[in-house]
Tab-separated table of C-alpha atoms in Angstrom:
chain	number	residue	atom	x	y	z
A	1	UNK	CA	134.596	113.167	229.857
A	2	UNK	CA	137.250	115.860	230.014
A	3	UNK	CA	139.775	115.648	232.555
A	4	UNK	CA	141.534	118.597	233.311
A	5	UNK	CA	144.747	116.224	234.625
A	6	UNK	CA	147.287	115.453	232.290
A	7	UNK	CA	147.959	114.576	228.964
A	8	UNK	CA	149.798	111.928	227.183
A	9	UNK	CA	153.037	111.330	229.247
A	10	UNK	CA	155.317	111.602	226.096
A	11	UNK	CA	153.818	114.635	225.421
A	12	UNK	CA	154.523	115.861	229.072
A	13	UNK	CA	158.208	114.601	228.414
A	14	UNK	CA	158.674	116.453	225.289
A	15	UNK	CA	157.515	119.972	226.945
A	16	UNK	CA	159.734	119.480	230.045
A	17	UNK	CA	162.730	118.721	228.033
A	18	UNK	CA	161.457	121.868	225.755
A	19	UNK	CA	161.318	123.754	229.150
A	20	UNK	CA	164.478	122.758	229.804
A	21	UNK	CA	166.372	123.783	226.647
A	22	UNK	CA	164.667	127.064	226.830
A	23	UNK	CA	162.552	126.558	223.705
A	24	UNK	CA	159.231	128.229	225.651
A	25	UNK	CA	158.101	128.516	229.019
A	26	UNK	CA	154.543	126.908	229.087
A	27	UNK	CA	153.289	123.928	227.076
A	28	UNK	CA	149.064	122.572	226.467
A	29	UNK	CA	149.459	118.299	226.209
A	30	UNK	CA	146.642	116.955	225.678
A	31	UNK	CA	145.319	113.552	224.182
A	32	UNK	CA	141.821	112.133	223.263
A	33	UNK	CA	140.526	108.936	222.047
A	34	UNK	CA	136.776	108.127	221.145
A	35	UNK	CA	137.040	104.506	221.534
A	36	UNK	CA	133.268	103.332	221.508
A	37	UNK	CA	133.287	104.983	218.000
A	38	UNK	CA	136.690	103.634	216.283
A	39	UNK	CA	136.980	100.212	218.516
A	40	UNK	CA	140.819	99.049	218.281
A	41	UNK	CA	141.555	97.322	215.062
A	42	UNK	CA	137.913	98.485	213.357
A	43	UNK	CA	139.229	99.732	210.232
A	44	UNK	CA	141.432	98.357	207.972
A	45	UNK	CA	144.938	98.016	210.334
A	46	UNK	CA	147.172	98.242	207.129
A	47	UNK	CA	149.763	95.636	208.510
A	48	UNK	CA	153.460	96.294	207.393
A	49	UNK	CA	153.612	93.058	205.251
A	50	UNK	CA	157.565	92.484	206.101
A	51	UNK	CA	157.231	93.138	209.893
A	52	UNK	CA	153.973	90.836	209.748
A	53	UNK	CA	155.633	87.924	208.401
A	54	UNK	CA	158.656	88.504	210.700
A	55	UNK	CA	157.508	89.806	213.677
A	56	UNK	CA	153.537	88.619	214.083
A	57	UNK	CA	153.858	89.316	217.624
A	58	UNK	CA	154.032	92.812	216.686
A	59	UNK	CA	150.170	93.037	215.523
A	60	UNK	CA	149.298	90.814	218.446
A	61	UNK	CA	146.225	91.576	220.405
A	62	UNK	CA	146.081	93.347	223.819
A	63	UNK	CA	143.546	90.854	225.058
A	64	UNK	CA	146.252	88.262	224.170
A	65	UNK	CA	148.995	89.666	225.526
A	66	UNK	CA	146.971	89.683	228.548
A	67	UNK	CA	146.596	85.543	228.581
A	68	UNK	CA	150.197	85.825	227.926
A	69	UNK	CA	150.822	87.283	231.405
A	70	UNK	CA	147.983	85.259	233.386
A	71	UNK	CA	149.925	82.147	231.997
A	72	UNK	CA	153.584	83.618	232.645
A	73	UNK	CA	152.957	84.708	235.854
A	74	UNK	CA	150.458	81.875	236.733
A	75	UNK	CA	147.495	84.375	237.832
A	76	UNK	CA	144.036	82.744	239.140
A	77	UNK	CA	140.487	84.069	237.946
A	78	UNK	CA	139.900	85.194	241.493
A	79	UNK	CA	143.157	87.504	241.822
A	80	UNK	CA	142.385	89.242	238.596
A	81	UNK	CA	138.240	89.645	239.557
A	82	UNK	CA	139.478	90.878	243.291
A	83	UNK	CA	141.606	93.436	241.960
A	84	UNK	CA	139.342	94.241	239.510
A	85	UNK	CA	136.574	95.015	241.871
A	86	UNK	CA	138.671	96.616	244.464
A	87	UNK	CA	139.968	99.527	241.659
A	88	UNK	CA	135.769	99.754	241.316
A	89	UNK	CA	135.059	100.264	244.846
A	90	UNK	CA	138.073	102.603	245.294
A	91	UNK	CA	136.454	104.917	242.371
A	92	UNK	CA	132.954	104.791	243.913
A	93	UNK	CA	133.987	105.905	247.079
A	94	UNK	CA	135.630	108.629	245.670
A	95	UNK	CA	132.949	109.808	243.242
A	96	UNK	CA	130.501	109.570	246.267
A	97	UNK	CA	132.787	111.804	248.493
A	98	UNK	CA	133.380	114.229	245.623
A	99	UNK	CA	137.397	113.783	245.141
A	100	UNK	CA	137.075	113.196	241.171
A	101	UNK	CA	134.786	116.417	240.678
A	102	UNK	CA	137.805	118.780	240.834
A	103	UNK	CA	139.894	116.796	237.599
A	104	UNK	CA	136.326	116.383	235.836
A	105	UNK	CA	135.153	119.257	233.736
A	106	UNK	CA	131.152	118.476	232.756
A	107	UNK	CA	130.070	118.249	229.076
A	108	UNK	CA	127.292	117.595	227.122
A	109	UNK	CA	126.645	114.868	225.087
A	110	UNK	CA	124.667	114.873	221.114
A	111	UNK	CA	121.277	114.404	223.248
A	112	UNK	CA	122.381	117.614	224.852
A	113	UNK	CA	122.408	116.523	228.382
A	114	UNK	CA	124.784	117.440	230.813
A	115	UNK	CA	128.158	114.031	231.956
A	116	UNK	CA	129.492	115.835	234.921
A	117	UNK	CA	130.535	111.996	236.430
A	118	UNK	CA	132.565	108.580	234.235
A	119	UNK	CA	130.271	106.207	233.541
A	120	UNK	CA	131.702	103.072	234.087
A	121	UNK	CA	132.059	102.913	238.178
A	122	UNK	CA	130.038	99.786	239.209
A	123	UNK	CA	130.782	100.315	242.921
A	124	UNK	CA	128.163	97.726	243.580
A	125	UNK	CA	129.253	95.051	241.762
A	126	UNK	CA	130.545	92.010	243.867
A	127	UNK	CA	132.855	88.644	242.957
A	128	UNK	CA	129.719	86.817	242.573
A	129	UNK	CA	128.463	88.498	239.299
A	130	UNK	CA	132.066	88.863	238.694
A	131	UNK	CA	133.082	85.633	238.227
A	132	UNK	CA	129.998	84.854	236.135
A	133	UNK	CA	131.175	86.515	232.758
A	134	UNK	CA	132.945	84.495	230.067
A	135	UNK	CA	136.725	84.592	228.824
A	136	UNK	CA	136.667	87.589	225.931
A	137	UNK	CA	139.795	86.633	224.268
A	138	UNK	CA	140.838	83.261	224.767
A	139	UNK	CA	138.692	79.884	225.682
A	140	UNK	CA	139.241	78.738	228.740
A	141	UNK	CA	140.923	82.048	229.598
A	142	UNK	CA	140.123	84.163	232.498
A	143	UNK	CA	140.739	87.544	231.294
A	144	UNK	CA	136.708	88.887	230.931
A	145	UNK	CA	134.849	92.448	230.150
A	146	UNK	CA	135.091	92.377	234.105
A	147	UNK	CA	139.021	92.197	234.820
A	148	UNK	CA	139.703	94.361	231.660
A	149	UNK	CA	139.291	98.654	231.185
A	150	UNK	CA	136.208	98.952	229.352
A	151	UNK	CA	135.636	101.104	226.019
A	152	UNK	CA	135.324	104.524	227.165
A	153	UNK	CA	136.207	107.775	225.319
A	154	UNK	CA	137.994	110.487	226.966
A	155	UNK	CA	140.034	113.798	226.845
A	156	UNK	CA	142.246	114.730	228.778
A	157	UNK	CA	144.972	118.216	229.133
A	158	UNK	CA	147.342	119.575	231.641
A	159	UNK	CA	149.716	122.479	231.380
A	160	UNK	CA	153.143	121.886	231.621
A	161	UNK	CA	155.677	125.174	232.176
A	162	UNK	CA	157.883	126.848	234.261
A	163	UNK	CA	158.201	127.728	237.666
A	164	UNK	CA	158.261	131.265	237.043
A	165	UNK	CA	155.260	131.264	234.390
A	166	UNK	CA	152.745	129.740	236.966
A	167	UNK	CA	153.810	132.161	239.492
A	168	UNK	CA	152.927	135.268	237.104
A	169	UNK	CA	150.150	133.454	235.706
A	170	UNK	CA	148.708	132.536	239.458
A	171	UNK	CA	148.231	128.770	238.728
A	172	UNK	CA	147.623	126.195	241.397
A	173	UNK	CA	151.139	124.535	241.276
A	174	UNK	CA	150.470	120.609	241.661
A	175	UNK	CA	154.124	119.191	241.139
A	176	UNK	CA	157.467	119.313	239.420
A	177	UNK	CA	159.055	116.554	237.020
A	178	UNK	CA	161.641	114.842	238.469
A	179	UNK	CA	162.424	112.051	236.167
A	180	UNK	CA	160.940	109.976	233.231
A	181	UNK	CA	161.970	107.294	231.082
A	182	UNK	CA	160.757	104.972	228.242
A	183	UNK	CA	161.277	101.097	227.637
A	184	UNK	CA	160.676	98.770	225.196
A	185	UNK	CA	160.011	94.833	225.634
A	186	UNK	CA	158.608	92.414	223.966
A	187	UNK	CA	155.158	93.002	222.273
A	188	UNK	CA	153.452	90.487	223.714
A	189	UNK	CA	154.466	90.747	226.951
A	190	UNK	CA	154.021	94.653	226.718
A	191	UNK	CA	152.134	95.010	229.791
A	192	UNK	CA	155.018	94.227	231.896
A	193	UNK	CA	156.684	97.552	229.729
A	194	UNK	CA	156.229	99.783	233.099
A	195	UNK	CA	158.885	97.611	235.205
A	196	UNK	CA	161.864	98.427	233.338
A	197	UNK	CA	160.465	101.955	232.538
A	198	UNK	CA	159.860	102.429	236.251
A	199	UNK	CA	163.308	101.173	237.493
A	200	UNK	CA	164.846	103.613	235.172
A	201	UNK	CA	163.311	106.755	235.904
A	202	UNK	CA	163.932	106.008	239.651
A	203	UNK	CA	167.234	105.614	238.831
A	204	UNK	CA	167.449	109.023	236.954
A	205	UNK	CA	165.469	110.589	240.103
A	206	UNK	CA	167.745	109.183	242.885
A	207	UNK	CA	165.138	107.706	244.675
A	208	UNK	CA	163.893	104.049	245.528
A	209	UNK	CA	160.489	102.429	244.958
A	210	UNK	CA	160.563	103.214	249.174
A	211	UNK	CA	160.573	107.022	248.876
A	212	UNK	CA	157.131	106.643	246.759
A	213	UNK	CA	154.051	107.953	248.630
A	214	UNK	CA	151.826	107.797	245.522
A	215	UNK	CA	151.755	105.371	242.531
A	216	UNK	CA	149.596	105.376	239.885
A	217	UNK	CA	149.704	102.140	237.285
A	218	UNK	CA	147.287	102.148	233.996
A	219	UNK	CA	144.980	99.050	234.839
A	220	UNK	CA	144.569	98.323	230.960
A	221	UNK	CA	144.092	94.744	232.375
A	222	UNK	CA	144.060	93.285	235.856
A	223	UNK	CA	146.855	90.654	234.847
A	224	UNK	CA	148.761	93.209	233.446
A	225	UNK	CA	148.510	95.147	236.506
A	226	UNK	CA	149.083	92.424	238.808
A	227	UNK	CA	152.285	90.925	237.136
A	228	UNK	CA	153.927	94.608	237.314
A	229	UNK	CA	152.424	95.225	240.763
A	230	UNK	CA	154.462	91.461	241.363
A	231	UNK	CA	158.035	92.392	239.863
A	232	UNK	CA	157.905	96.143	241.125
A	233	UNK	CA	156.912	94.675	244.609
A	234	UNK	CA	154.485	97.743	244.831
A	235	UNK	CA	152.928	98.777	247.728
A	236	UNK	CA	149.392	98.401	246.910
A	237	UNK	CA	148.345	100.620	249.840
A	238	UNK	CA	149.899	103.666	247.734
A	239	UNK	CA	148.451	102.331	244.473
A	240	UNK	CA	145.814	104.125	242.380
A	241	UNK	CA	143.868	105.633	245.617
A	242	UNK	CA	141.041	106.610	243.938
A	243	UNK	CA	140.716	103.845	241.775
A	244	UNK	CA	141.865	102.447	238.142
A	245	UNK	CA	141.306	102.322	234.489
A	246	UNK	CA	139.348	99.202	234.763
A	247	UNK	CA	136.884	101.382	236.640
A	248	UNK	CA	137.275	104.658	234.471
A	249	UNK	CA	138.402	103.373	231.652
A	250	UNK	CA	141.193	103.574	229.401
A	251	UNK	CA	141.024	106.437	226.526
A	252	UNK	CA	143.905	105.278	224.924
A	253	UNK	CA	145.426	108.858	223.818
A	254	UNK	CA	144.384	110.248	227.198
A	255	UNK	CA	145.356	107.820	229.250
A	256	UNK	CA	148.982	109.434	230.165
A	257	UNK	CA	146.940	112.497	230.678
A	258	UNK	CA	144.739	111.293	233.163
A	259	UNK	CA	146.871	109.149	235.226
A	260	UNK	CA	150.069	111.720	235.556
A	261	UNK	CA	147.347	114.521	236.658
A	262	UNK	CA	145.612	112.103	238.743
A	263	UNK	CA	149.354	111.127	240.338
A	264	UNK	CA	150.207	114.939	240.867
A	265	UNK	CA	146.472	116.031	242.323
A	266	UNK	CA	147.097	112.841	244.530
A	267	UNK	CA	150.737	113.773	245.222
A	268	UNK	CA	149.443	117.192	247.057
A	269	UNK	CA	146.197	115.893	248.334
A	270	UNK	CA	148.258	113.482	250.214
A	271	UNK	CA	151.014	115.781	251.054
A	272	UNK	CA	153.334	113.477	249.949
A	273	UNK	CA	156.873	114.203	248.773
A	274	UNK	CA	156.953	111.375	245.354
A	275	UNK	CA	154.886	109.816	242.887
A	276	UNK	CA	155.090	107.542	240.080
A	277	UNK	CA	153.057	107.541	236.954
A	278	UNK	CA	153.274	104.562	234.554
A	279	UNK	CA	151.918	102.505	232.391
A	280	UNK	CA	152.575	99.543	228.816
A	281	UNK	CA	152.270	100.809	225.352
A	282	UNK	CA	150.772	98.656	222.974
A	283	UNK	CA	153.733	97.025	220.534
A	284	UNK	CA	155.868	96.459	223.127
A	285	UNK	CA	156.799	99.781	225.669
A	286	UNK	CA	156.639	101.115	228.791
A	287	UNK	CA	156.988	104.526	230.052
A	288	UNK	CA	157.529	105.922	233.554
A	289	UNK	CA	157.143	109.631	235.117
A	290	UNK	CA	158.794	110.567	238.701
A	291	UNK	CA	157.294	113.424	240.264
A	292	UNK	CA	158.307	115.616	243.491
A	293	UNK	CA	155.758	117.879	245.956
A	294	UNK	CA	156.583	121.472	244.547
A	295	UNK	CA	157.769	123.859	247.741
């Protein structure tokens, strides 16, 4: 798929601040993975032998690190599978009334026919068949295929510039950049990476988890979601409206791209005034984007 809807978030960062300093007035991010081709860890990882034998943690899997929170913040099968299913339903409904067709540009695949829709929407899947698939990383786990994003590959790009250029240019203005801010925590806890990251780009933006009318959280897993959707205290009735990664799926590289796009189309479909776009890096980070309705 190519989603015309962001782009990595540090790469968003790094043009506002370039904005800023007056280094150019219009920026292309972008970001791509093609995960179902290069799974995570399939070639050889080439481990840093001295950070390996001092800091294992740091090569630890995301799957793990996911057990690590369901332990931690004592999370039951059925929260995770709910939550999973919910970020499914919200995604049907909004294929089926046509609110993902405007950040979705069609391509073609190497059998030449036409992906104009993501793949991996099961809007009619239920708790039942849910709760029937096994533990993927850990026995007598509870974090599955189900309650996890799935393999997907994706692209993703947004244009970030000035005012002044998308007024002579005649683009469709979607939001400014308030605020942003990255984290680091522990690696294998690094799901929990967008609480800190969060607090400090509100605190950078002036504003309060309150003032938020749209939020949009990477669902890489449902217990990572859950435990920052816990500490944050997030209203989950502003929370990824149209549905998650664990329904879309989670391009690594374009990840940032779709969820800040999605959080700005959102932001002035809603007519809100604020969103947030966040989301864990793998290693141990967390990074956190503040945006404001442009007037």
């Amino acid at each position: 798929m190519n989603h015309f809807c962001g782009s990595s978030m540090q790469a968003i960062q790094m043009a506002a601040g370039a904005i800023s300093m007056g280094a150019g007035e219009a920026y292309i991010c972008a970001g791509i993975e093609s995960m179902t081709r290069v799974p995570m860890m399939g070639f050889n990882p080439m481990l840093n032998p001295t950070l390996a034998a001092e800091l294992p943690e740091a090569y630890i899997s995301m799957g793990d690190t996911a057990e690590i929170l369901v332990d931690r913040y004592k999370l039951s099968r059925g929260e995770q599978d709910s939550f999973a299913l919910g970020s499914h339903q919200k995604a049907s409904m909004a294929q089926e009334s046509g609110k993902l067709s405007q950040e979705i540009i069609a391509v073609r695949n190497d059998r030449g026919a036409l992906i104009e829709q993501d793949g991996c929407i099961r809007g009619s899947s239920t708790l039942e068949a849910l709760s029937e698939l096994t533990p993927a990383f850990k026995e007598g786990g509870c974090v599955t295929a189900a309650n996890a994003s799935p393999l997907t590959d994706g692209a993703s790009a947004v244009i970030v510039c000035s005012a002044a250029f998308a007024r002579e240019q005649q683009l469709d203005i979607l939001a400014k950049i308030r605020a942003i801010a990255v984290t680091g925590c522990a690696p294998e806890v690094m799901g929990i990476g967008p609480v800190a990251a969060t607090h400090k780009a509100l605190k950078r933006a002036g504003i309060t988890l309150d003032d938020l009318d749209v939020i949009e959280l990477n669902e890489a897993f449902a217990s990572q979601a859950l435990a920052c959707i816990r500490d944050l205290k997030l209203d989950q009735g502003k929370l990824n409206l149209d549905g998650g990664a664990i329904a879309i799926g989670h391009p690594l590289g374009a990840t940032g791209a779709r969820i800040t796009g999605k959080a700005a189309q959102l932001l002035k479909r809603e007519q809100g005034r604020f969103a947030l776009a966040t989301q864990c890096i793998g290693a141990g980070q967390g990074i956190a984007t503040i945006l404001e309705a442009y007037e």
